[in-house]
């Protein structure tokens, strides 16, 4: 195990009807709130009205900015920053999924910055402060409700970039699993694929003696797989939704990364894919991850054997460990198929010539990934394996 610092101070409020407490949480920070949300699901479900009622009960002035698209766009972030500066907003409330939360975090950064917020995403400047952000989560997936990350797309250049700083972690996250009952099946599946990927990124490490975090990861992976399959057959299962919602948060609150070196190359490869195609992040990961696994498993065969054995209960063939490892990877792919997600780039009709473009955009200078250090040619090979 390697040395680490760990701090995650997002307050979690979990359970039925908890969105009714949003006003009392927001007023701790400001009486002027930017309410940020997506394309309309919260109005259709009635959640919007309940949020407004709770905010009004605390006499909070609400300025609204809706229209966040999946793979959230920089242009809307710029509008939000302008609104915050004009109205002297003191708090940003994100009601939605990872896209809304990430957009809210970008606005929170830009509201206190005199330059262009995109500077932070291009590493031209480092953020030092932001407005506080709070969350009412409607889809368990990205884990942005407790992460310090924000992923934004600059649409005119098809660039999808990440900022990650500790102070961007939301002040609170309200997690009511009932709010996820309106999710389309496809979005539920994409969410499960994303949270599983967040565990994979941390689990596949070369750091030795990380048994506690290994076991925490394995328990979470098993839970995600089991509960997500249950939801394919019964999307109204509240208990399965509750398990998945909590799993999505713990998968990405950084506890599982303590004492080890995470990889993150598959996320980078997927971000290039969603920047170009606008595919849902979770679906993109269902395509990329099996290919990455097939490409890198020999780097640490024992780890892939452990994964196959402990997560999928595959009997270890001590005469042929590679066979065991490959069976585990096959089970990952089978899981995505069960969730009706694509597992090949050909299924989404990607133009094969874009492989080189994505690899070039991803590997601009140094190699990426830690489990296996990937150069541009490796990335091309992984995309080809995913075809
Ligand atoms: O916009 P509305 O109408 O709300 O519809 C949304 C959207 O179309 C819909 N939806 C959400 N909750 C719903 C619902 N529909 C019905 N009922 C509900 N309860 O679902 C669609 C997808 O929403 P989105 O927010 O895009 O999903 P997700 O949470 O998967 O977020 C994806 C984004 O997060 C980034 C991804 O790259 C992607 O841009 N990520 C952010 C991370 C972070 N900040 O830490 C880490 C992740 O690895 C990821 O990269
Ligand atoms: Zn992700």
Tab-separated table of C-alpha atoms and ligand atoms in Angstrom:
chain	number	residue	atom	x	y	z
A	1	UNK	CA	0.000	0.000	0.000
A	2	UNK	CA	1.293	3.480	-0.797
A	3	UNK	CA	0.890	6.619	1.331
A	4	UNK	CA	-2.261	8.665	0.879
A	5	UNK	CA	-4.323	11.645	2.086
A	6	UNK	CA	-8.062	11.149	2.023
A	7	UNK	CA	-10.774	13.727	2.537
A	8	UNK	CA	-14.313	13.735	1.204
A	9	UNK	CA	-16.612	16.051	3.086
A	10	UNK	CA	-19.765	15.962	0.955
A	11	UNK	CA	-22.744	15.506	3.245
A	12	UNK	CA	-24.906	12.636	2.031
A	13	UNK	CA	-28.655	12.776	2.649
A	14	UNK	CA	-30.083	9.450	1.536
A	15	UNK	CA	-33.610	8.105	1.241
A	16	UNK	CA	-37.241	8.611	0.315
A	17	UNK	CA	-38.621	12.179	0.166
A	18	UNK	CA	-35.256	13.707	1.160
A	19	UNK	CA	-35.446	16.300	-1.630
A	20	UNK	CA	-37.867	18.141	0.673
A	21	UNK	CA	-34.810	19.166	2.720
A	22	UNK	CA	-33.052	20.936	-0.140
A	23	UNK	CA	-34.110	24.451	0.942
A	24	UNK	CA	-32.797	24.033	4.482
A	25	UNK	CA	-29.455	22.810	3.118
A	26	UNK	CA	-29.087	25.608	0.536
A	27	UNK	CA	-29.880	28.433	2.962
A	28	UNK	CA	-26.803	27.481	4.995
A	29	UNK	CA	-24.747	28.905	2.106
A	30	UNK	CA	-26.796	31.638	0.426
A	31	UNK	CA	-30.261	33.115	-0.094
A	32	UNK	CA	-29.521	33.560	-3.806
A	33	UNK	CA	-29.349	30.272	-5.665
A	34	UNK	CA	-28.796	29.333	-9.293
A	35	UNK	CA	-31.050	26.331	-9.984
A	36	UNK	CA	-29.389	24.341	-12.754
A	37	UNK	CA	-31.025	21.394	-14.540
A	38	UNK	CA	-31.282	19.495	-17.795
A	39	UNK	CA	-33.733	18.945	-20.585
A	40	UNK	CA	-36.986	18.568	-18.739
A	41	UNK	CA	-37.124	15.221	-16.906
A	42	UNK	CA	-37.418	17.007	-13.560
A	43	UNK	CA	-40.451	18.962	-14.718
A	44	UNK	CA	-42.125	15.869	-16.125
A	45	UNK	CA	-41.627	13.933	-12.886
A	46	UNK	CA	-42.847	16.741	-10.615
A	47	UNK	CA	-39.468	17.023	-8.865
A	48	UNK	CA	-39.027	20.603	-10.085
A	49	UNK	CA	-42.139	21.772	-8.199
A	50	UNK	CA	-41.022	20.103	-4.987
A	51	UNK	CA	-37.583	21.735	-5.246
A	52	UNK	CA	-39.064	25.194	-5.828
A	53	UNK	CA	-41.457	24.747	-2.882
A	54	UNK	CA	-38.609	23.780	-0.561
A	55	UNK	CA	-36.425	26.715	-1.713
A	56	UNK	CA	-39.306	29.197	-1.369
A	57	UNK	CA	-40.008	27.967	2.169
A	58	UNK	CA	-36.566	29.365	3.050
A	59	UNK	CA	-37.236	32.644	1.162
A	60	UNK	CA	-34.461	31.854	-1.277
A	61	UNK	CA	-34.297	33.903	-4.476
A	62	UNK	CA	-34.042	31.443	-7.347
A	63	UNK	CA	-32.465	32.185	-10.722
A	64	UNK	CA	-32.879	29.309	-13.190
A	65	UNK	CA	-30.715	27.922	-15.941
A	66	UNK	CA	-32.025	24.787	-17.671
A	67	UNK	CA	-31.018	22.994	-20.863
A	68	UNK	CA	-27.927	21.031	-19.787
A	69	UNK	CA	-27.336	18.324	-22.386
A	70	UNK	CA	-25.685	14.962	-21.713
A	71	UNK	CA	-21.956	15.592	-22.304
A	72	UNK	CA	-22.481	19.140	-21.008
A	73	UNK	CA	-21.456	22.039	-23.201
A	74	UNK	CA	-19.160	24.959	-22.507
A	75	UNK	CA	-21.567	27.458	-24.137
A	76	UNK	CA	-24.222	26.869	-21.452
A	77	UNK	CA	-21.548	27.071	-18.761
A	78	UNK	CA	-20.624	30.533	-20.082
A	79	UNK	CA	-24.283	31.601	-19.824
A	80	UNK	CA	-24.391	30.361	-16.240
A	81	UNK	CA	-21.237	32.258	-15.292
A	82	UNK	CA	-22.752	35.453	-16.716
A	83	UNK	CA	-25.954	34.911	-14.713
A	84	UNK	CA	-23.999	34.329	-11.494
A	85	UNK	CA	-21.994	37.509	-11.952
A	86	UNK	CA	-25.051	39.600	-12.909
A	87	UNK	CA	-27.209	38.401	-10.027
A	88	UNK	CA	-24.592	37.968	-7.304
A	89	UNK	CA	-25.425	34.275	-6.925
A	90	UNK	CA	-23.993	32.655	-3.791
A	91	UNK	CA	-24.809	28.970	-4.340
A	92	UNK	CA	-25.438	26.636	-7.269
A	93	UNK	CA	-27.963	23.826	-6.965
A	94	UNK	CA	-27.624	21.061	-9.543
A	95	UNK	CA	-30.733	18.905	-9.973
A	96	UNK	CA	-29.988	16.018	-12.316
A	97	UNK	CA	-27.145	13.701	-13.250
A	98	UNK	CA	-23.445	13.970	-13.900
A	99	UNK	CA	-23.913	16.371	-16.785
A	100	UNK	CA	-25.895	18.885	-14.746
A	101	UNK	CA	-23.533	18.564	-11.778
A	102	UNK	CA	-20.421	18.977	-13.931
A	103	UNK	CA	-21.923	21.998	-15.644
A	104	UNK	CA	-22.780	23.471	-12.224
A	105	UNK	CA	-19.201	22.927	-11.041
A	106	UNK	CA	-17.828	24.652	-14.145
A	107	UNK	CA	-20.131	27.615	-13.551
A	108	UNK	CA	-19.042	27.663	-9.902
A	109	UNK	CA	-15.401	27.911	-11.014
A	110	UNK	CA	-16.044	30.567	-13.634
A	111	UNK	CA	-18.199	32.735	-11.384
A	112	UNK	CA	-15.172	33.656	-9.257
A	113	UNK	CA	-12.656	33.899	-12.100
A	114	UNK	CA	-11.940	36.898	-14.294
A	115	UNK	CA	-10.535	34.875	-17.207
A	116	UNK	CA	-12.095	32.190	-19.413
A	117	UNK	CA	-13.139	29.132	-17.371
A	118	UNK	CA	-11.922	26.894	-20.218
A	119	UNK	CA	-8.369	27.850	-19.130
A	120	UNK	CA	-8.779	25.425	-16.228
A	121	UNK	CA	-9.832	22.572	-18.519
A	122	UNK	CA	-6.821	23.189	-20.760
A	123	UNK	CA	-4.478	23.426	-17.764
A	124	UNK	CA	-3.543	26.977	-18.746
A	125	UNK	CA	-4.374	28.058	-15.211
A	126	UNK	CA	-5.142	26.235	-11.931
A	127	UNK	CA	-8.407	26.914	-10.124
A	128	UNK	CA	-8.110	28.216	-6.571
A	129	UNK	CA	-11.729	28.832	-5.582
A	130	UNK	CA	-15.334	28.285	-6.603
A	131	UNK	CA	-18.859	29.008	-5.496
A	132	UNK	CA	-20.308	26.191	-3.363
A	133	UNK	CA	-22.423	23.591	-5.181
A	134	UNK	CA	-25.178	21.281	-3.912
A	135	UNK	CA	-26.833	18.330	-5.633
A	136	UNK	CA	-30.172	16.564	-5.901
A	137	UNK	CA	-29.209	13.446	-7.851
A	138	UNK	CA	-31.621	11.892	-10.355
A	139	UNK	CA	-29.401	9.238	-11.951
A	140	UNK	CA	-26.783	7.075	-10.262
A	141	UNK	CA	-23.857	6.976	-12.668
A	142	UNK	CA	-21.057	9.525	-12.866
A	143	UNK	CA	-20.414	9.853	-9.131
A	144	UNK	CA	-20.010	13.595	-9.609
A	145	UNK	CA	-22.224	14.117	-6.538
A	146	UNK	CA	-19.190	13.549	-4.307
A	147	UNK	CA	-16.279	13.864	-6.727
A	148	UNK	CA	-14.080	16.878	-7.296
A	149	UNK	CA	-14.270	16.370	-11.050
A	150	UNK	CA	-16.059	18.261	-13.772
A	151	UNK	CA	-16.083	17.094	-17.403
A	152	UNK	CA	-17.053	19.658	-20.037
A	153	UNK	CA	-17.302	19.566	-23.821
A	154	UNK	CA	-16.246	22.498	-25.998
A	155	UNK	CA	-18.635	21.674	-28.776
A	156	UNK	CA	-17.137	23.638	-31.680
A	157	UNK	CA	-13.796	21.843	-31.265
A	158	UNK	CA	-15.192	18.465	-30.093
A	159	UNK	CA	-12.951	18.638	-27.036
A	160	UNK	CA	-14.025	16.937	-23.817
A	161	UNK	CA	-11.803	17.876	-20.881
A	162	UNK	CA	-11.614	17.299	-17.140
A	163	UNK	CA	-10.858	19.485	-14.138
A	164	UNK	CA	-10.468	17.794	-10.757
A	165	UNK	CA	-9.862	19.630	-7.498
A	166	UNK	CA	-10.930	18.711	-3.983
A	167	UNK	CA	-12.795	21.934	-3.275
A	168	UNK	CA	-15.212	21.227	-6.152
A	169	UNK	CA	-16.797	18.377	-4.206
A	170	UNK	CA	-20.421	19.335	-3.584
A	171	UNK	CA	-21.356	20.556	-0.100
A	172	UNK	CA	-24.266	18.137	0.029
A	173	UNK	CA	-25.780	15.438	-2.140
A	174	UNK	CA	-29.405	14.434	-1.742
A	175	UNK	CA	-29.877	10.843	-2.914
A	176	UNK	CA	-33.478	9.703	-3.116
A	177	UNK	CA	-33.652	6.404	-5.045
A	178	UNK	CA	-37.337	7.057	-5.816
A	179	UNK	CA	-36.228	9.846	-8.151
A	180	UNK	CA	-34.547	7.266	-10.371
A	181	UNK	CA	-37.760	5.299	-11.002
A	182	UNK	CA	-38.512	7.503	-14.036
A	183	UNK	CA	-35.202	6.717	-15.748
A	184	UNK	CA	-35.340	5.145	-19.211
A	185	UNK	CA	-33.883	1.597	-19.059
A	186	UNK	CA	-31.008	2.638	-21.309
A	187	UNK	CA	-29.953	5.401	-18.908
A	188	UNK	CA	-30.148	3.030	-15.931
A	189	UNK	CA	-27.833	0.646	-17.798
A	190	UNK	CA	-25.421	3.401	-18.833
A	191	UNK	CA	-25.260	4.489	-15.206
A	192	UNK	CA	-24.434	0.967	-14.005
A	193	UNK	CA	-21.687	0.658	-16.629
A	194	UNK	CA	-20.153	3.955	-15.567
A	195	UNK	CA	-20.075	3.196	-11.848
A	196	UNK	CA	-18.603	-0.248	-12.527
A	197	UNK	CA	-15.947	1.450	-14.649
A	198	UNK	CA	-15.061	3.752	-11.749
A	199	UNK	CA	-14.280	0.697	-9.660
A	200	UNK	CA	-12.330	-0.944	-12.517
A	201	UNK	CA	-10.136	2.127	-12.915
A	202	UNK	CA	-9.029	1.785	-9.304
A	203	UNK	CA	-9.060	-2.003	-9.026
A	204	UNK	CA	-6.666	-2.637	-11.910
A	205	UNK	CA	-3.455	-1.471	-10.305
A	206	UNK	CA	0.045	-2.831	-10.019
A	207	UNK	CA	0.393	-1.701	-6.408
A	208	UNK	CA	0.730	-4.727	-4.147
A	209	UNK	CA	-0.761	-5.373	-0.679
A	210	UNK	CA	-4.037	-3.511	-1.109
A	211	UNK	CA	-6.281	-6.231	0.226
A	212	UNK	CA	-8.807	-4.042	2.055
A	213	UNK	CA	-9.510	-1.820	-0.950
A	214	UNK	CA	-9.494	-4.863	-3.246
A	215	UNK	CA	-12.240	-6.430	-1.144
A	216	UNK	CA	-14.231	-3.186	-0.968
A	217	UNK	CA	-13.989	-2.907	-4.753
A	218	UNK	CA	-15.025	-6.535	-5.264
A	219	UNK	CA	-18.068	-6.190	-2.987
A	220	UNK	CA	-19.122	-3.071	-4.873
A	221	UNK	CA	-18.600	-4.626	-8.308
A	222	UNK	CA	-20.676	-7.675	-7.308
A	223	UNK	CA	-23.403	-5.421	-5.959
A	224	UNK	CA	-23.545	-3.288	-9.104
A	225	UNK	CA	-23.696	-6.354	-11.364
A	226	UNK	CA	-26.338	-8.122	-9.285
A	227	UNK	CA	-28.604	-5.110	-8.749
A	228	UNK	CA	-28.329	-3.755	-12.294
A	229	UNK	CA	-29.404	-7.145	-13.661
A	230	UNK	CA	-32.361	-7.132	-11.293
A	231	UNK	CA	-33.408	-3.754	-12.678
A	232	UNK	CA	-33.341	-5.040	-16.259
A	233	UNK	CA	-36.093	-7.440	-15.223
A	234	UNK	CA	-37.917	-5.146	-12.823
A	235	UNK	CA	-37.136	-1.423	-13.251
A	236	UNK	CA	-39.571	-0.530	-10.456
A	237	UNK	CA	-37.604	-2.405	-7.776
A	238	UNK	CA	-36.982	0.342	-5.191
A	239	UNK	CA	-34.494	-1.684	-3.145
A	240	UNK	CA	-32.363	-2.442	-6.212
A	241	UNK	CA	-32.465	1.245	-7.134
A	242	UNK	CA	-31.356	2.156	-3.613
A	243	UNK	CA	-28.424	-0.276	-3.720
A	244	UNK	CA	-27.348	1.022	-7.112
A	245	UNK	CA	-27.595	4.643	-6.058
A	246	UNK	CA	-25.370	4.155	-3.039
A	247	UNK	CA	-22.977	1.986	-5.057
A	248	UNK	CA	-22.631	4.739	-7.663
A	249	UNK	CA	-21.579	7.201	-5.006
A	250	UNK	CA	-19.103	4.979	-3.161
A	251	UNK	CA	-17.651	3.834	-6.483
A	252	UNK	CA	-16.338	7.326	-7.148
A	253	UNK	CA	-15.839	9.059	-3.794
A	254	UNK	CA	-12.146	8.085	-3.910
A	255	UNK	CA	-12.163	5.738	-0.919
A	256	UNK	CA	-11.413	2.796	-3.227
A	257	UNK	CA	-8.415	4.606	-4.663
A	258	UNK	CA	-6.679	4.994	-1.308
A	259	UNK	CA	-3.240	3.404	-1.033
A	260	UNK	CA	-3.112	2.460	-4.702
A	261	UNK	CA	-2.470	3.972	-8.139
A	262	UNK	CA	-5.540	4.090	-10.363
A	263	UNK	CA	-5.388	3.823	-14.146
A	264	UNK	CA	-7.972	6.113	-15.908
A	265	UNK	CA	-6.875	5.416	-19.494
A	266	UNK	CA	-10.217	3.802	-20.398
A	267	UNK	CA	-11.990	6.955	-19.248
A	268	UNK	CA	-9.678	9.048	-21.384
A	269	UNK	CA	-10.282	6.809	-24.414
A	270	UNK	CA	-14.046	7.044	-23.806
A	271	UNK	CA	-14.024	10.814	-23.396
A	272	UNK	CA	-12.510	11.089	-26.872
A	273	UNK	CA	-15.276	8.823	-28.156
A	274	UNK	CA	-18.115	10.802	-26.569
A	275	UNK	CA	-16.502	14.114	-27.627
A	276	UNK	CA	-16.750	13.015	-31.264
A	277	UNK	CA	-19.952	10.935	-31.282
A	278	UNK	CA	-21.937	12.333	-28.301
A	279	UNK	CA	-22.549	8.727	-27.129
A	280	UNK	CA	-23.650	8.390	-23.480
A	281	UNK	CA	-20.515	8.011	-21.346
A	282	UNK	CA	-21.613	4.665	-19.820
A	283	UNK	CA	-22.335	3.145	-23.229
A	284	UNK	CA	-18.948	4.322	-24.462
A	285	UNK	CA	-17.289	2.629	-21.504
A	286	UNK	CA	-19.116	-0.648	-22.241
A	287	UNK	CA	-17.347	-0.594	-25.601
A	288	UNK	CA	-13.912	0.559	-24.442
A	289	UNK	CA	-13.398	-1.381	-21.211
A	290	UNK	CA	-13.453	-4.974	-22.541
A	291	UNK	CA	-11.026	-3.938	-25.294
A	292	UNK	CA	-8.696	-2.251	-22.793
A	293	UNK	CA	-8.828	-5.362	-20.590
A	294	UNK	CA	-7.958	-7.671	-23.476
A	295	UNK	CA	-5.044	-5.408	-24.382
A	296	UNK	CA	-3.518	-5.046	-20.920
A	297	UNK	CA	-4.323	-8.184	-18.893
A	298	UNK	CA	-0.849	-9.695	-19.283
A	299	UNK	CA	0.637	-6.698	-17.427
A	300	UNK	CA	-0.631	-8.261	-14.199
A	301	UNK	CA	-2.183	-11.616	-14.923
A	302	UNK	CA	-2.674	-12.469	-11.244
A	303	UNK	CA	-4.892	-9.442	-10.758
A	304	UNK	CA	-7.136	-10.432	-13.656
A	305	UNK	CA	-7.291	-13.995	-12.330
A	306	UNK	CA	-8.275	-12.674	-8.891
A	307	UNK	CA	-10.933	-10.510	-10.562
A	308	UNK	CA	-12.394	-13.441	-12.504
A	309	UNK	CA	-12.394	-15.681	-9.472
A	310	UNK	CA	-13.696	-13.281	-6.832
A	311	UNK	CA	-16.133	-11.180	-8.862
A	312	UNK	CA	-17.527	-13.830	-11.239
A	313	UNK	CA	-16.814	-16.983	-9.191
A	314	UNK	CA	-14.862	-18.528	-12.066
A	315	UNK	CA	-12.807	-21.597	-11.074
A	316	UNK	CA	-9.100	-20.856	-11.429
A	317	UNK	CA	-7.357	-23.030	-14.001
A	318	UNK	CA	-3.875	-23.177	-12.459
A	319	UNK	CA	-2.549	-24.855	-15.607
A	320	UNK	CA	-3.762	-21.969	-17.735
A	321	UNK	CA	-4.181	-18.700	-15.847
A	322	UNK	CA	-4.691	-16.748	-19.059
A	323	UNK	CA	-7.793	-18.772	-19.767
A	324	UNK	CA	-9.215	-17.802	-16.372
A	325	UNK	CA	-8.397	-14.122	-16.907
A	326	UNK	CA	-10.031	-14.129	-20.334
A	327	UNK	CA	-13.151	-15.781	-18.944
A	328	UNK	CA	-13.455	-12.888	-16.479
A	329	UNK	CA	-13.203	-10.358	-19.303
A	330	UNK	CA	-15.834	-12.299	-21.252
A	331	UNK	CA	-18.154	-12.053	-18.246
A	332	UNK	CA	-17.699	-8.270	-18.208
A	333	UNK	CA	-18.796	-8.158	-21.830
A	334	UNK	CA	-21.716	-10.511	-21.112
A	335	UNK	CA	-22.849	-8.184	-18.339
A	336	UNK	CA	-22.962	-5.181	-20.689
A	337	UNK	CA	-24.869	-7.262	-23.232
A	338	UNK	CA	-27.377	-8.252	-20.549
A	339	UNK	CA	-27.918	-4.537	-19.935
A	340	UNK	CA	-28.556	-4.038	-23.667
A	341	UNK	CA	-25.500	-1.832	-24.080
A	342	UNK	CA	-23.293	-1.807	-27.175
A	343	UNK	CA	-19.935	-3.589	-26.806
A	344	UNK	CA	-18.370	-2.756	-30.180
A	345	UNK	CA	-17.656	0.479	-32.049
A	346	UNK	CA	-19.165	-1.133	-35.140
A	347	UNK	CA	-22.517	-1.323	-33.317
A	348	UNK	CA	-22.596	2.474	-33.122
A	349	UNK	CA	-21.510	2.779	-36.775
A	350	UNK	CA	-18.336	4.645	-35.994
A	351	UNK	CA	-16.372	5.626	-39.067
A	352	UNK	CA	-13.135	3.603	-38.663
A	353	UNK	CA	-10.996	6.525	-39.833
A	354	UNK	CA	-11.916	8.351	-36.607
A	355	UNK	CA	-9.766	5.928	-34.599
A	356	UNK	CA	-6.597	7.790	-35.545
A	357	UNK	CA	-8.237	11.134	-34.820
A	358	UNK	CA	-9.284	10.030	-31.321
A	359	UNK	CA	-5.876	8.537	-30.521
A	360	UNK	CA	-4.126	11.722	-31.679
A	361	UNK	CA	-6.417	13.922	-29.603
A	362	UNK	CA	-5.900	11.755	-26.529
A	363	UNK	CA	-2.137	11.308	-26.667
A	364	UNK	CA	-0.907	14.818	-27.297
A	365	UNK	CA	2.382	14.641	-25.438
A	366	UNK	CA	2.987	12.044	-22.721
A	367	UNK	CA	1.637	8.494	-22.443
A	368	UNK	CA	-1.609	7.836	-20.533
A	369	UNK	CA	-2.634	5.155	-18.045
A	370	UNK	CA	-0.785	3.530	-15.169
A	371	UNK	CA	-1.655	-0.170	-15.264
A	372	UNK	CA	-0.071	-0.119	-18.699
A	373	UNK	CA	1.444	3.085	-20.004
A	374	UNK	CA	-0.217	3.702	-23.374
A	375	UNK	CA	1.278	5.532	-26.330
A	376	UNK	CA	-0.666	6.606	-29.407
A	377	UNK	CA	-0.168	3.277	-31.157
A	378	UNK	CA	-1.484	1.394	-28.099
A	379	UNK	CA	-4.604	3.585	-28.152
A	380	UNK	CA	-5.150	2.851	-31.838
A	381	UNK	CA	-4.784	-0.857	-31.072
A	382	UNK	CA	-7.349	-0.678	-28.262
A	383	UNK	CA	-9.865	1.179	-30.424
A	384	UNK	CA	-9.305	-1.437	-33.150
A	385	UNK	CA	-9.881	-4.236	-30.647
A	386	UNK	CA	-13.137	-2.495	-29.725
A	387	UNK	CA	-14.314	-2.422	-33.335
B	1	LIG	O1	-31.732	16.287	-19.129
B	1	LIG	P1	-32.834	15.508	-18.523
B	1	LIG	O2	-34.148	15.771	-19.118
B	1	LIG	O3	-32.840	15.605	-17.021
B	1	LIG	O4	-32.551	13.958	-18.912
B	1	LIG	C1	-31.393	13.242	-18.482
B	1	LIG	C2	-30.378	12.982	-19.588
B	1	LIG	O5	-31.001	12.960	-20.845
B	1	LIG	C3	-31.815	11.834	-18.123
B	1	LIG	N1	-32.260	11.709	-16.751
B	1	LIG	C4	-31.537	11.944	-15.631
B	1	LIG	N2	-32.251	11.642	-14.542
B	1	LIG	C5	-33.473	11.224	-14.974
B	1	LIG	C6	-33.484	11.273	-16.385
B	1	LIG	N3	-34.563	10.915	-17.108
B	1	LIG	C7	-35.658	10.487	-16.444
B	1	LIG	N4	-35.698	10.385	-15.084
B	1	LIG	C8	-34.628	10.732	-14.325
B	1	LIG	N5	-34.667	10.575	-12.997
B	1	LIG	O6	-30.664	11.044	-18.283
B	1	LIG	C9	-29.877	11.572	-19.333
B	1	LIG	C10	-28.422	11.464	-18.959
B	1	LIG	O7	-28.079	12.340	-17.908
B	1	LIG	P2	-26.550	12.671	-17.592
B	1	LIG	O8	-26.507	13.678	-16.499
B	1	LIG	O9	-25.823	12.989	-18.866
B	1	LIG	O10	-25.989	11.257	-17.081
B	1	LIG	P3	-24.741	10.874	-16.234
B	1	LIG	O11	-25.004	11.039	-14.794
B	1	LIG	O12	-24.332	9.561	-16.731
B	1	LIG	O13	-23.602	11.948	-16.595
B	1	LIG	C11	-22.739	11.785	-17.682
B	1	LIG	C12	-21.676	12.857	-17.715
B	1	LIG	O14	-20.846	12.783	-16.529
B	1	LIG	C13	-19.456	12.768	-16.944
B	1	LIG	C14	-19.534	12.040	-18.259
B	1	LIG	O15	-18.374	12.193	-19.024
B	1	LIG	C15	-20.756	12.674	-18.902
B	1	LIG	O16	-20.418	13.911	-19.479
B	1	LIG	N6	-18.628	12.183	-15.876
B	1	LIG	C16	-18.393	12.939	-14.791
B	1	LIG	C17	-17.572	12.512	-13.757
B	1	LIG	C18	-17.300	13.364	-12.585
B	1	LIG	N7	-17.650	14.630	-12.626
B	1	LIG	O17	-16.713	12.923	-11.597
B	1	LIG	C19	-16.927	11.189	-13.796
B	1	LIG	C20	-17.459	10.279	-14.831
B	1	LIG	O18	-16.481	9.341	-15.150
B	1	LIG	C21	-17.924	10.948	-16.086
B	1	LIG	O19	-16.856	11.202	-16.982
B	2	LIG	ZN1	-17.119	7.549	-15.701
